[in-house]
mmCIF file of C-alpha atoms in Angstrom:
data_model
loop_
_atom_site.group_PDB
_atom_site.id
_atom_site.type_symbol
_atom_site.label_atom_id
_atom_site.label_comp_id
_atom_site.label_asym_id
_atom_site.label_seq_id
_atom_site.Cartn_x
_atom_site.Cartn_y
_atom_site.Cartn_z
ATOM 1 C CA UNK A 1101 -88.385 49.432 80.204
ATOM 2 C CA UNK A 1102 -89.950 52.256 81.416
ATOM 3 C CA UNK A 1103 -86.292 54.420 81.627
ATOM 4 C CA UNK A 1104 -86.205 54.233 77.959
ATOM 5 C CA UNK A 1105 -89.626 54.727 76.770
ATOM 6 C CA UNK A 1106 -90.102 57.658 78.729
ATOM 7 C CA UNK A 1107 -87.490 59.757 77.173
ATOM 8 C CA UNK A 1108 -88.444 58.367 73.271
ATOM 9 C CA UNK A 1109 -92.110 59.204 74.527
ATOM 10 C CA UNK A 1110 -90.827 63.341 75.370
ATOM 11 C CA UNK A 1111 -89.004 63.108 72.130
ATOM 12 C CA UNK A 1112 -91.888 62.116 69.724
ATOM 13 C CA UNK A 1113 -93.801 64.898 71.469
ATOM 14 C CA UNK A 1114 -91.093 67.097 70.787
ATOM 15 C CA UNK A 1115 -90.717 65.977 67.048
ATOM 16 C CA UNK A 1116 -94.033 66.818 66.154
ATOM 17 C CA UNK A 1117 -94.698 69.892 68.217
ATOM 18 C CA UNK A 1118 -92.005 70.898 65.899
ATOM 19 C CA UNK A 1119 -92.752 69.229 62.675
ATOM 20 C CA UNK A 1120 -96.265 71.477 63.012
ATOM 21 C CA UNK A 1121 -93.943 74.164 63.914
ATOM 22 C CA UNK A 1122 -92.410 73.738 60.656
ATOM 23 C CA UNK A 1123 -95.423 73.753 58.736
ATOM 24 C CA UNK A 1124 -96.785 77.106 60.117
ATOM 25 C CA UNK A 1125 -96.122 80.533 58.409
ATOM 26 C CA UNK A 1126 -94.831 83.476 60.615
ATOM 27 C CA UNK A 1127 -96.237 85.711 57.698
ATOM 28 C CA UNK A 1128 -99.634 84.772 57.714
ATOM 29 C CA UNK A 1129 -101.318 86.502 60.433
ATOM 30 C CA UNK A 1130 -104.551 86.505 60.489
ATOM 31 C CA UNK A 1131 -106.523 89.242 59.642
ATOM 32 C CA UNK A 1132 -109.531 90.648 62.359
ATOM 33 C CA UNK A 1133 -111.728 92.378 59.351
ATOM 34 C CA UNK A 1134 -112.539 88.858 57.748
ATOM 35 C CA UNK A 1135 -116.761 89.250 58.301
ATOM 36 C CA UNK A 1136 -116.636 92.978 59.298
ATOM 37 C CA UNK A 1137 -117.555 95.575 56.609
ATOM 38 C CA UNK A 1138 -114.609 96.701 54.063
ATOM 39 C CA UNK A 1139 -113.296 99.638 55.110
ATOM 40 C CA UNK A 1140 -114.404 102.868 53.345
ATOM 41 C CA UNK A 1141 -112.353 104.924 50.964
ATOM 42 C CA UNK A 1142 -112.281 107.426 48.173
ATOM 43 C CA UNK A 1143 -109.156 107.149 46.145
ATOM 44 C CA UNK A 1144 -108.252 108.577 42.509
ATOM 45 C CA UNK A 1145 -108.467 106.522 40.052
ATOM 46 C CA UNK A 1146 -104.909 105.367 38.713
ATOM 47 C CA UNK A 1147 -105.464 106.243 35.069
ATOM 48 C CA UNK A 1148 -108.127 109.221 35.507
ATOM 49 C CA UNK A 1149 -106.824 111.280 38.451
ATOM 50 C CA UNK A 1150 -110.518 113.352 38.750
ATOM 51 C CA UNK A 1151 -112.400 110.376 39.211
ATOM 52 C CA UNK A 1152 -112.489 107.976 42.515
ATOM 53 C CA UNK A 1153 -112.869 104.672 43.282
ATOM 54 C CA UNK A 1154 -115.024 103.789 46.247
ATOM 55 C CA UNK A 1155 -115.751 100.410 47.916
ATOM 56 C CA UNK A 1156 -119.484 101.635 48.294
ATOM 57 C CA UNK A 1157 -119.812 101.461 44.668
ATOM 58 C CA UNK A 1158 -119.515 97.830 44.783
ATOM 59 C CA UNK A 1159 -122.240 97.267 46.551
ATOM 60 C CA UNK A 1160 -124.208 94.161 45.338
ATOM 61 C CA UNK A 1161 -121.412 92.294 43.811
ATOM 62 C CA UNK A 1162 -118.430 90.268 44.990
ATOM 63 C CA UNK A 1163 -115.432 91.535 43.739
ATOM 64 C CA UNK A 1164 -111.485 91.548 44.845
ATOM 65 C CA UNK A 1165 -109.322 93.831 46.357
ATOM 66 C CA UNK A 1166 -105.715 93.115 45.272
ATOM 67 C CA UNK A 1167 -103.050 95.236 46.598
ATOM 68 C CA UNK A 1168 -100.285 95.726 44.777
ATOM 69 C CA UNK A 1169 -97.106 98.093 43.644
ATOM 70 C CA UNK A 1170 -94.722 98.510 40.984
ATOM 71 C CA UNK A 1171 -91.794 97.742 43.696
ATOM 72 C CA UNK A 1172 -93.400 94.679 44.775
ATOM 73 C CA UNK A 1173 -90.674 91.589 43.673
ATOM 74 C CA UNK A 1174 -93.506 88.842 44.634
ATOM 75 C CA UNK A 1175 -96.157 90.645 42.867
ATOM 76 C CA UNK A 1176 -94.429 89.998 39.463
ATOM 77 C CA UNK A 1177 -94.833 86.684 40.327
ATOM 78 C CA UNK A 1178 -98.726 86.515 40.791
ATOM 79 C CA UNK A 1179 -99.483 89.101 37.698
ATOM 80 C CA UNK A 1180 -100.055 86.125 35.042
ATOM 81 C CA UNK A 1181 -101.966 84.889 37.301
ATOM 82 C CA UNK A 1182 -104.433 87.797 37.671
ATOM 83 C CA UNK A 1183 -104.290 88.327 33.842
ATOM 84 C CA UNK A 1184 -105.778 85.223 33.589
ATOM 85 C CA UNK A 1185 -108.556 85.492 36.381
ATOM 86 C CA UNK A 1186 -109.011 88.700 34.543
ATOM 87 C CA UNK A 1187 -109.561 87.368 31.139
ATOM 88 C CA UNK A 1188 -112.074 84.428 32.208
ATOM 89 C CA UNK A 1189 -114.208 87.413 33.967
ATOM 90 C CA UNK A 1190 -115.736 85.549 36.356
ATOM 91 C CA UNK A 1191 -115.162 88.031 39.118
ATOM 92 C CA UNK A 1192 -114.316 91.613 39.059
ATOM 93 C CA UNK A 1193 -110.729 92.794 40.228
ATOM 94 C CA UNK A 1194 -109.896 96.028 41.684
ATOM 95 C CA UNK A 1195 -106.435 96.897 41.834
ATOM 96 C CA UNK A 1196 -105.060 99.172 45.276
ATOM 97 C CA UNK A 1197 -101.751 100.763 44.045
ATOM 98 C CA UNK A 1198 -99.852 100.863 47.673
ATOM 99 C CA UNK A 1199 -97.507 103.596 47.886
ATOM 100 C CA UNK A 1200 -96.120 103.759 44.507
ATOM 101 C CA UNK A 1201 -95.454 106.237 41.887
ATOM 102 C CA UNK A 1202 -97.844 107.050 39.131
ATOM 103 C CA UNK A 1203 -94.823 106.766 36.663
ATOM 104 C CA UNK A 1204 -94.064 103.423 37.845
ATOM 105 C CA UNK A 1205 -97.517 101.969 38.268
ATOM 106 C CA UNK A 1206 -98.473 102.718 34.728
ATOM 107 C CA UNK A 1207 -94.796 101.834 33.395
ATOM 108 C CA UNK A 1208 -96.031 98.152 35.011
ATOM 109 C CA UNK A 1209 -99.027 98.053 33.956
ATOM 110 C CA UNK A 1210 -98.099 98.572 30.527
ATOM 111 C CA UNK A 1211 -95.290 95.555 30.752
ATOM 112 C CA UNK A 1212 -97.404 93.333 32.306
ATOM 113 C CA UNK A 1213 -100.776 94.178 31.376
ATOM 114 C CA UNK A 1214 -103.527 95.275 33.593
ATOM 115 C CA UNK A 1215 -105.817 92.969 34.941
ATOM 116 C CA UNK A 1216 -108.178 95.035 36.620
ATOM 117 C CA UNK A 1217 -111.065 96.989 36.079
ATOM 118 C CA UNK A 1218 -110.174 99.625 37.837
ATOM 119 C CA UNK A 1219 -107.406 100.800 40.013
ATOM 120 C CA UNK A 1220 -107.065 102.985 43.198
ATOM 121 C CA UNK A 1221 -104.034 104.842 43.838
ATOM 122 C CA UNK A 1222 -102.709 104.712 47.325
ATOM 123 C CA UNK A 1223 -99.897 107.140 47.795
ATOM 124 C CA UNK A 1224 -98.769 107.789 51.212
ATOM 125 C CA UNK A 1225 -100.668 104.086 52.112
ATOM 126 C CA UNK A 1226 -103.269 105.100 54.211
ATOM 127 C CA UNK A 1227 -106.238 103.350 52.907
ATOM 128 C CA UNK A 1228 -103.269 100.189 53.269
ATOM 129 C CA UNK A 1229 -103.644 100.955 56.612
ATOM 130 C CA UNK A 1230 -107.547 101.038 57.414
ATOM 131 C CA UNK A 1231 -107.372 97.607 55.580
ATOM 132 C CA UNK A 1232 -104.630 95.984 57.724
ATOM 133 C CA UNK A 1233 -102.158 95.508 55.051
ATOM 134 C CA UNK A 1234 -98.691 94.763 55.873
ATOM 135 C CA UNK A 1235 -97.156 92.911 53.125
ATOM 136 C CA UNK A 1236 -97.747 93.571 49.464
ATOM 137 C CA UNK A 1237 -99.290 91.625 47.738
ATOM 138 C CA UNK A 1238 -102.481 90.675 49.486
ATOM 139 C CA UNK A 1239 -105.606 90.108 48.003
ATOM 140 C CA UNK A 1240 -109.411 90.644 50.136
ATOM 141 C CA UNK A 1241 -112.543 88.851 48.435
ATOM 142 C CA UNK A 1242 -115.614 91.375 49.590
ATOM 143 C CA UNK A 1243 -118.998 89.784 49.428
ATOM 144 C CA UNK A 1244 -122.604 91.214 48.047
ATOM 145 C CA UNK A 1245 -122.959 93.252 51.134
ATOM 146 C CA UNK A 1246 -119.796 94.885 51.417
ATOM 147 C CA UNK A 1247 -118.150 92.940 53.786
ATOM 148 C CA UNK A 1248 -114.458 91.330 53.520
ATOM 149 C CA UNK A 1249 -115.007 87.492 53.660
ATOM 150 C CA UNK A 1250 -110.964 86.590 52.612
ATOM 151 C CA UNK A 1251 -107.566 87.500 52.981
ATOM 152 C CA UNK A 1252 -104.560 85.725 51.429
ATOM 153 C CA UNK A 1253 -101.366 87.223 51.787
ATOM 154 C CA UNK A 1254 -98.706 86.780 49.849
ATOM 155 C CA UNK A 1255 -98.880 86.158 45.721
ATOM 156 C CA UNK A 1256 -102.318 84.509 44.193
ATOM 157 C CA UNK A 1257 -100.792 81.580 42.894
ATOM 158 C CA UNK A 1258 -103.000 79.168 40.962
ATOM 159 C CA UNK A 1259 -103.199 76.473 43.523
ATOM 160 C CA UNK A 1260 -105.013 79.381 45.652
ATOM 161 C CA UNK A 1261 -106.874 80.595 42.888
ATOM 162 C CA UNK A 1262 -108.459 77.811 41.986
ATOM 163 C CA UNK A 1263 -109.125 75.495 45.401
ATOM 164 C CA UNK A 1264 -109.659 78.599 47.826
ATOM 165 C CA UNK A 1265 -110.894 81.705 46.414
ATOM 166 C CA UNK A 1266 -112.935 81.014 43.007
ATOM 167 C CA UNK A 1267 -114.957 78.582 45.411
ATOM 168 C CA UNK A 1268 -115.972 81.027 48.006
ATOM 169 C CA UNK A 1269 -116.701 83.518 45.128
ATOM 170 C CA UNK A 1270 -119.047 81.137 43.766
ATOM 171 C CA UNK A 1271 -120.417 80.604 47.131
ATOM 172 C CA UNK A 1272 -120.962 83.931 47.797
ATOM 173 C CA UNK A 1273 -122.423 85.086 44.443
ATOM 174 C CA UNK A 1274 -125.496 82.468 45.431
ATOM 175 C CA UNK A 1275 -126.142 84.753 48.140
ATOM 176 C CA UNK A 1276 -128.821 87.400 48.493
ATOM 177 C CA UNK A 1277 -127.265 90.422 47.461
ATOM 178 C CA UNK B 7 -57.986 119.546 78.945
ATOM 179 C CA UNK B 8 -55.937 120.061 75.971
ATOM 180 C CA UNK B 9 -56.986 121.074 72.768
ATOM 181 C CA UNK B 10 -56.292 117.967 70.667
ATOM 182 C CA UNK B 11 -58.885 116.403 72.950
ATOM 183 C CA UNK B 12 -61.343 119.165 72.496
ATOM 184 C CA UNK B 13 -61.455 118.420 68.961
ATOM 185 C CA UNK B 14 -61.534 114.800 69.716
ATOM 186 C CA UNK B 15 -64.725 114.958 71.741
ATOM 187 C CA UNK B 16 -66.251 117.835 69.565
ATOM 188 C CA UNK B 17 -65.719 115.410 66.378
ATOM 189 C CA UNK B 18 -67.023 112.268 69.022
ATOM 190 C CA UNK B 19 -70.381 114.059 69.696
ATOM 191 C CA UNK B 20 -71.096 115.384 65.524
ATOM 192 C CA UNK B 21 -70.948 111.438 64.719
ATOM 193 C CA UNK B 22 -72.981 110.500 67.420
ATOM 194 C CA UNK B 23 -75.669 112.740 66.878
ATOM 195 C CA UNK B 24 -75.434 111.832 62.666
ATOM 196 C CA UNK B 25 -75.805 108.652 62.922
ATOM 197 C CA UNK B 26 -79.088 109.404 65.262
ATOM 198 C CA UNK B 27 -80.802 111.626 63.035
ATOM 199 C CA UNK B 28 -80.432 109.585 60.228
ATOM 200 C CA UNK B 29 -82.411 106.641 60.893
ATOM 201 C CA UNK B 30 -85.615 108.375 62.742
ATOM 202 C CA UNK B 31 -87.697 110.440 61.675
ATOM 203 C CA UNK B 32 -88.036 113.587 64.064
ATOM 204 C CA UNK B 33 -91.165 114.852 65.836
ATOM 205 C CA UNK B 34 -91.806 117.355 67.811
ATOM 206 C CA UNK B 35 -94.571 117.338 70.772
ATOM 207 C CA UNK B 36 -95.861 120.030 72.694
ATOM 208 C CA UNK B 37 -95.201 118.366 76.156
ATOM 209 C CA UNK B 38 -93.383 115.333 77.522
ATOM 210 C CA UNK B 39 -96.205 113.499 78.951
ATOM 211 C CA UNK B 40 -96.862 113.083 75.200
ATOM 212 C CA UNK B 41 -93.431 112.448 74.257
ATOM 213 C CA UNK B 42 -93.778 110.029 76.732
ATOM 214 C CA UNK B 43 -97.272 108.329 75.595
ATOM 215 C CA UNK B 44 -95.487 108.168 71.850
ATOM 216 C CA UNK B 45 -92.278 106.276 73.429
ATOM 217 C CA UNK B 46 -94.781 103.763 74.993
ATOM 218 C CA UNK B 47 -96.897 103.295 72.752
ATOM 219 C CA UNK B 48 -94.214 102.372 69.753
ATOM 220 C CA UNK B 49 -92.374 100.075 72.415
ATOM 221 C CA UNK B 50 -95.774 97.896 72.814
ATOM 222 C CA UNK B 51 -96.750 97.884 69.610
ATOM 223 C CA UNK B 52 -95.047 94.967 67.124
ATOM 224 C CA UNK B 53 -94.059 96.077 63.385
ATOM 225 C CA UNK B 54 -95.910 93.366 61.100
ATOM 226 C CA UNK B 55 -92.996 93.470 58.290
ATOM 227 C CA UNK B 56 -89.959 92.520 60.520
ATOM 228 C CA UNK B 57 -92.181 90.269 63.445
ATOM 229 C CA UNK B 58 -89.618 90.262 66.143
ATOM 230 C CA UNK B 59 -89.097 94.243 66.681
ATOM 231 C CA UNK B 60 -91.155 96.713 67.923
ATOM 232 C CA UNK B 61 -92.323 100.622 66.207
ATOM 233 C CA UNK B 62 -89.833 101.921 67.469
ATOM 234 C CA UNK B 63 -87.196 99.453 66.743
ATOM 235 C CA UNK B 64 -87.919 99.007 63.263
ATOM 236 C CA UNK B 65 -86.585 101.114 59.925
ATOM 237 C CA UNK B 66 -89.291 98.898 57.672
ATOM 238 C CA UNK B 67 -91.473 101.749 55.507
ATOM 239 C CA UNK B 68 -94.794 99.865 57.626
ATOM 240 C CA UNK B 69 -93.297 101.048 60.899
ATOM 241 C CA UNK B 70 -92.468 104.256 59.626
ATOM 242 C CA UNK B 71 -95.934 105.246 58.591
ATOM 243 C CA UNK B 72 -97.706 103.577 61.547
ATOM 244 C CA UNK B 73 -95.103 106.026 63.782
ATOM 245 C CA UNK B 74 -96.680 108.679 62.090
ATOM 246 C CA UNK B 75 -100.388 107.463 62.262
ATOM 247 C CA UNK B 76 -100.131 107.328 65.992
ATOM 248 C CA UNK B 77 -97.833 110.435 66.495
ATOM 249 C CA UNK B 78 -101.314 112.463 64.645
ATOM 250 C CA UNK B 79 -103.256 110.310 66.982
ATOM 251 C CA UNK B 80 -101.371 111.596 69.797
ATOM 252 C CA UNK B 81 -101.340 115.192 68.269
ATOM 253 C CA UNK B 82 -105.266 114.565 68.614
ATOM 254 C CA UNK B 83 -105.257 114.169 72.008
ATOM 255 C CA UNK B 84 -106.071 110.175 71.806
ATOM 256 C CA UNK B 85 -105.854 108.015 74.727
ATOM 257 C CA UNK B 86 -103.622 104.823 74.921
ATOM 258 C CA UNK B 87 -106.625 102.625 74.681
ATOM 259 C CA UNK B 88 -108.264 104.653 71.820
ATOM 260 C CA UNK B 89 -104.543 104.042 69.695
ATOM 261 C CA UNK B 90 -104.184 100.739 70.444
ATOM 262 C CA UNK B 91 -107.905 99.758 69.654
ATOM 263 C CA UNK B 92 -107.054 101.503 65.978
ATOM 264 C CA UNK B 93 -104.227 99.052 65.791
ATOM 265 C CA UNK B 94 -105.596 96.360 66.950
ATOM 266 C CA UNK B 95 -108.933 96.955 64.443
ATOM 267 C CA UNK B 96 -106.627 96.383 61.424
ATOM 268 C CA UNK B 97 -104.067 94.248 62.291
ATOM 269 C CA UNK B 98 -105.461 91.849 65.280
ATOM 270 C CA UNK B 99 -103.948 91.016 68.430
ATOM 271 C CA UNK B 100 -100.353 90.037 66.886
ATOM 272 C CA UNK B 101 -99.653 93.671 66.392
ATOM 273 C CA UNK B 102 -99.618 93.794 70.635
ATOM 274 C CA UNK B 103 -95.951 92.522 72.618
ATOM 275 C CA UNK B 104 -98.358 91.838 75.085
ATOM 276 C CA UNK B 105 -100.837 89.722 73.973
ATOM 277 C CA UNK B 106 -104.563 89.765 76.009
ATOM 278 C CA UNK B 107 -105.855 87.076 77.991
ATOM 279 C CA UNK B 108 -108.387 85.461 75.888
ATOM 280 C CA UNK B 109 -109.171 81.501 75.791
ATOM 281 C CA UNK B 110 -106.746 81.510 72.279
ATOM 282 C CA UNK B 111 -103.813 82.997 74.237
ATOM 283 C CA UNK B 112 -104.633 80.964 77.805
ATOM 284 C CA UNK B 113 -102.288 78.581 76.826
ATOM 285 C CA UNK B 114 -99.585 81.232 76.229
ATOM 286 C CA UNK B 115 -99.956 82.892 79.543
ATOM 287 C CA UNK B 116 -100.201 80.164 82.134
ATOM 288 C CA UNK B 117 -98.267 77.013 79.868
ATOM 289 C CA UNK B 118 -94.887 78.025 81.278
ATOM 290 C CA UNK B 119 -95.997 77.928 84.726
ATOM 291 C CA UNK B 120 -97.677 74.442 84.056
ATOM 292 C CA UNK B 121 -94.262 73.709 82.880
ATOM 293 C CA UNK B 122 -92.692 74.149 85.539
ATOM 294 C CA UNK B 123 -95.400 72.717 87.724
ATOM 295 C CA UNK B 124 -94.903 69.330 85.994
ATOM 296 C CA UNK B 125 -91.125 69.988 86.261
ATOM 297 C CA UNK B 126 -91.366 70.259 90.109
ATOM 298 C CA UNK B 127 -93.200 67.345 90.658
ATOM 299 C CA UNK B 128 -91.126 65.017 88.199
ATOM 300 C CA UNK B 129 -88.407 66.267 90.435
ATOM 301 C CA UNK B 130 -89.988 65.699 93.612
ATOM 302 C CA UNK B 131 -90.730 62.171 92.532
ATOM 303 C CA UNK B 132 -87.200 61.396 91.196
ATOM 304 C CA UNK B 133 -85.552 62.629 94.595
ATOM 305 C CA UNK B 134 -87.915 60.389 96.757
ATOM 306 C CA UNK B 135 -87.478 57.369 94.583
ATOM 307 C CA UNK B 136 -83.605 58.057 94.703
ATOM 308 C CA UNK B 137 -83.608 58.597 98.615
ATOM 309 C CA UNK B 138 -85.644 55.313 99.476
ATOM 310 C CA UNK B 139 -83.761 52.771 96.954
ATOM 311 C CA UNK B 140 -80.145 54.409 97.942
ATOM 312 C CA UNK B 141 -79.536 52.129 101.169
ATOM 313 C CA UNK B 142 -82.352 49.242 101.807
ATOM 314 C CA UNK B 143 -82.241 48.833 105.675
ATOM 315 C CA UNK B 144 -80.765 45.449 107.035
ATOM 316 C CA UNK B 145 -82.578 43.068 109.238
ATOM 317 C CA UNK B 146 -80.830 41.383 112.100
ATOM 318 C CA UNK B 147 -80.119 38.075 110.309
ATOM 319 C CA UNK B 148 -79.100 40.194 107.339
ATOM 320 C CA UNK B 149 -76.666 41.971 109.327
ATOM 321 C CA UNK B 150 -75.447 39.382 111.700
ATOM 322 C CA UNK B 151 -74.444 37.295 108.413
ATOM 323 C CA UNK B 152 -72.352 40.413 107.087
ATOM 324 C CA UNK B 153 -70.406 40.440 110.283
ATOM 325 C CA UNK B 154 -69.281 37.103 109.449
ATOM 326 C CA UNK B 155 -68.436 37.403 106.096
ATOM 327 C CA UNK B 156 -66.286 40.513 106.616
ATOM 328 C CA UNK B 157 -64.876 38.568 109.845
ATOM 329 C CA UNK B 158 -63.834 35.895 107.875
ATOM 330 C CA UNK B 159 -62.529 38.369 104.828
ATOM 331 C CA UNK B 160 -60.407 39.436 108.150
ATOM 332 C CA UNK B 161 -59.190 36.192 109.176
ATOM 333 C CA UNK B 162 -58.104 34.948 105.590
ATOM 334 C CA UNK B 163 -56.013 38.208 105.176
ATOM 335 C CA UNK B 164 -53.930 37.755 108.163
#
């Protein structure tokens, strides 16, 4: 009795030790800034090179960071998406062009539409760097006080959108700014 | 050494040294113990885009500009700690080969050696079962009644 069931015993173990395996995403690692304060930066603005976009400025409202590029393949495929966050306005989007072109960002932009309200360009990807990014696209959701709360890698789809982050926006605009 | 192989070696050594400079960047250092901090530093340090090489392994445009972050760092006269705290600020504790004993990673560090533990002892088990069920000892009566049977075995044959 015991000769067999040991060995079917080790292999269900096995089986799901790998079935979880399965499940798991090598690409999603998680990110040490969630609860620490958004990192700082002064960027020119993607349409209006004089001006800057700041985090600081932001202060007092939850918004999202969404890093994207013209060169990105999977960020084509989470754009309608934004456009439509975008046109519901319930949260404010702020675009970080990530080592791009300005040619080529605004080409995009103009293809696809722009969903945010304001955009940051990122040449050499330094400020991509301060925030830990290391796969475009990736999207932070910063709280009242300035301080990342979210990160999901990878394209927004609407699954996301919808069960993950609009919730914890809501959440997060009840708090005290 | 004869000509034709002079040519041979001189054309060996310009494709060598091509193929070399054209997949890393160069930098130059103003000693070797820095040199030296640079080659260590990219060899611990994992490139997020393609997870199973190392800085210095990998071509991806991440790796690239994280080479150069820490070659200024090291131009700055940062310590080894100081460069890997940056790193480890932005992208956690997977951006380390070597991850750091912490109750998450216990598991990692000391599983294998459980593993073999347990191994060792199912082993030890299976070798004392095998050695005490291999030949069950005989009584006298037991034994006394095997003589006869192979006596008579004896007897029919001849």
């Amino acid at each position: 009795m015991w000769r067999y069931l040991i060995p079917l015993g080790l292999f269900i173990v096995l089986v799901v030790f790998l079935s979880i395996g399965l499940k798991l995403d090598p690409r999603d690692v998680p990110s040490p800034l969630i609860d620490k304060p958004a990192p700082a930066f002064s960027l020119p603005e993607l349409d209006k090179p004089q001006q800057h976009v700041s985090p600081a400025n932001m202060k007092g409202k939850v918004w999202l960071l969404n890093v994207w590029a013209s060169w990105c393949v999977s960020c084509r495929a989470e754009h309608p998406v934004l456009n439509a966050l975008a046109q519901t306005g319930e949260v404010t989007l702020i675009g970080l062009n990530y080592k791009d072109t300005l040619t080529d960002a605004k080409q995009w932009l103009q293809q696809r539409g722009n969903p945010y309200s304001v955009i940051a360009f990122d040449q050499d990807g330094r400020v991509g760097i301060d925030w830990g990014v290391y796969g475009v696209p990736e999207t932070f959701v910063i709280d009242k006080q300035g301080m990342i709360r979210y990160k999901h890698t990878g394209p927004v789809t609407r699954q996301a959108l919808k069960d993950i982050i609009l919730p914890l926006v809501r959440e997060l605009k009840k708090e005290p700014a | 050494m004869s000509r034709e192989w002079l040519v041979l070696a001189g054309l060996l050594v310009g494709l060598l040294s091509n193929t070399v400079l054209a997949g890393v960047e160069v930098h130059q250092f103003d000693n070797p113990a820095q040199e030296q901090q640079y080659k260590h530093l990219t060899n611990e340090l994992r490139c997020l885009v393609c997870q199973n090489q190392n800085l210095a392994d990998s071509n991806a445009d991440l790796a690239q500009d994280l080479r150069q972050e820490i070659y200024e760092m090291i131009q700055q006269g940062k310590s080894n700690q100081e460069i890997i705290d940056f790193m480890v600020a932005r992208y956690g504790d997977f951006v380390l080969y070597r991850p750091p004993v912490k109750s998450t990673t216990l598991f990692l560090w000391i599983g294998p050696f459980l593993i073999l533990g347990i191994g060792i002892v199912i082993l030890l088990f299976y070798i004392r079962g095998r050695r005490t069920s291999q030949e069950p000892a005989l009584d006298t009566a037991q034994h006394e009644r095997a003589q006869r049977l192979l006596q008579d075995e004896d007897e029919k044959q001849s």
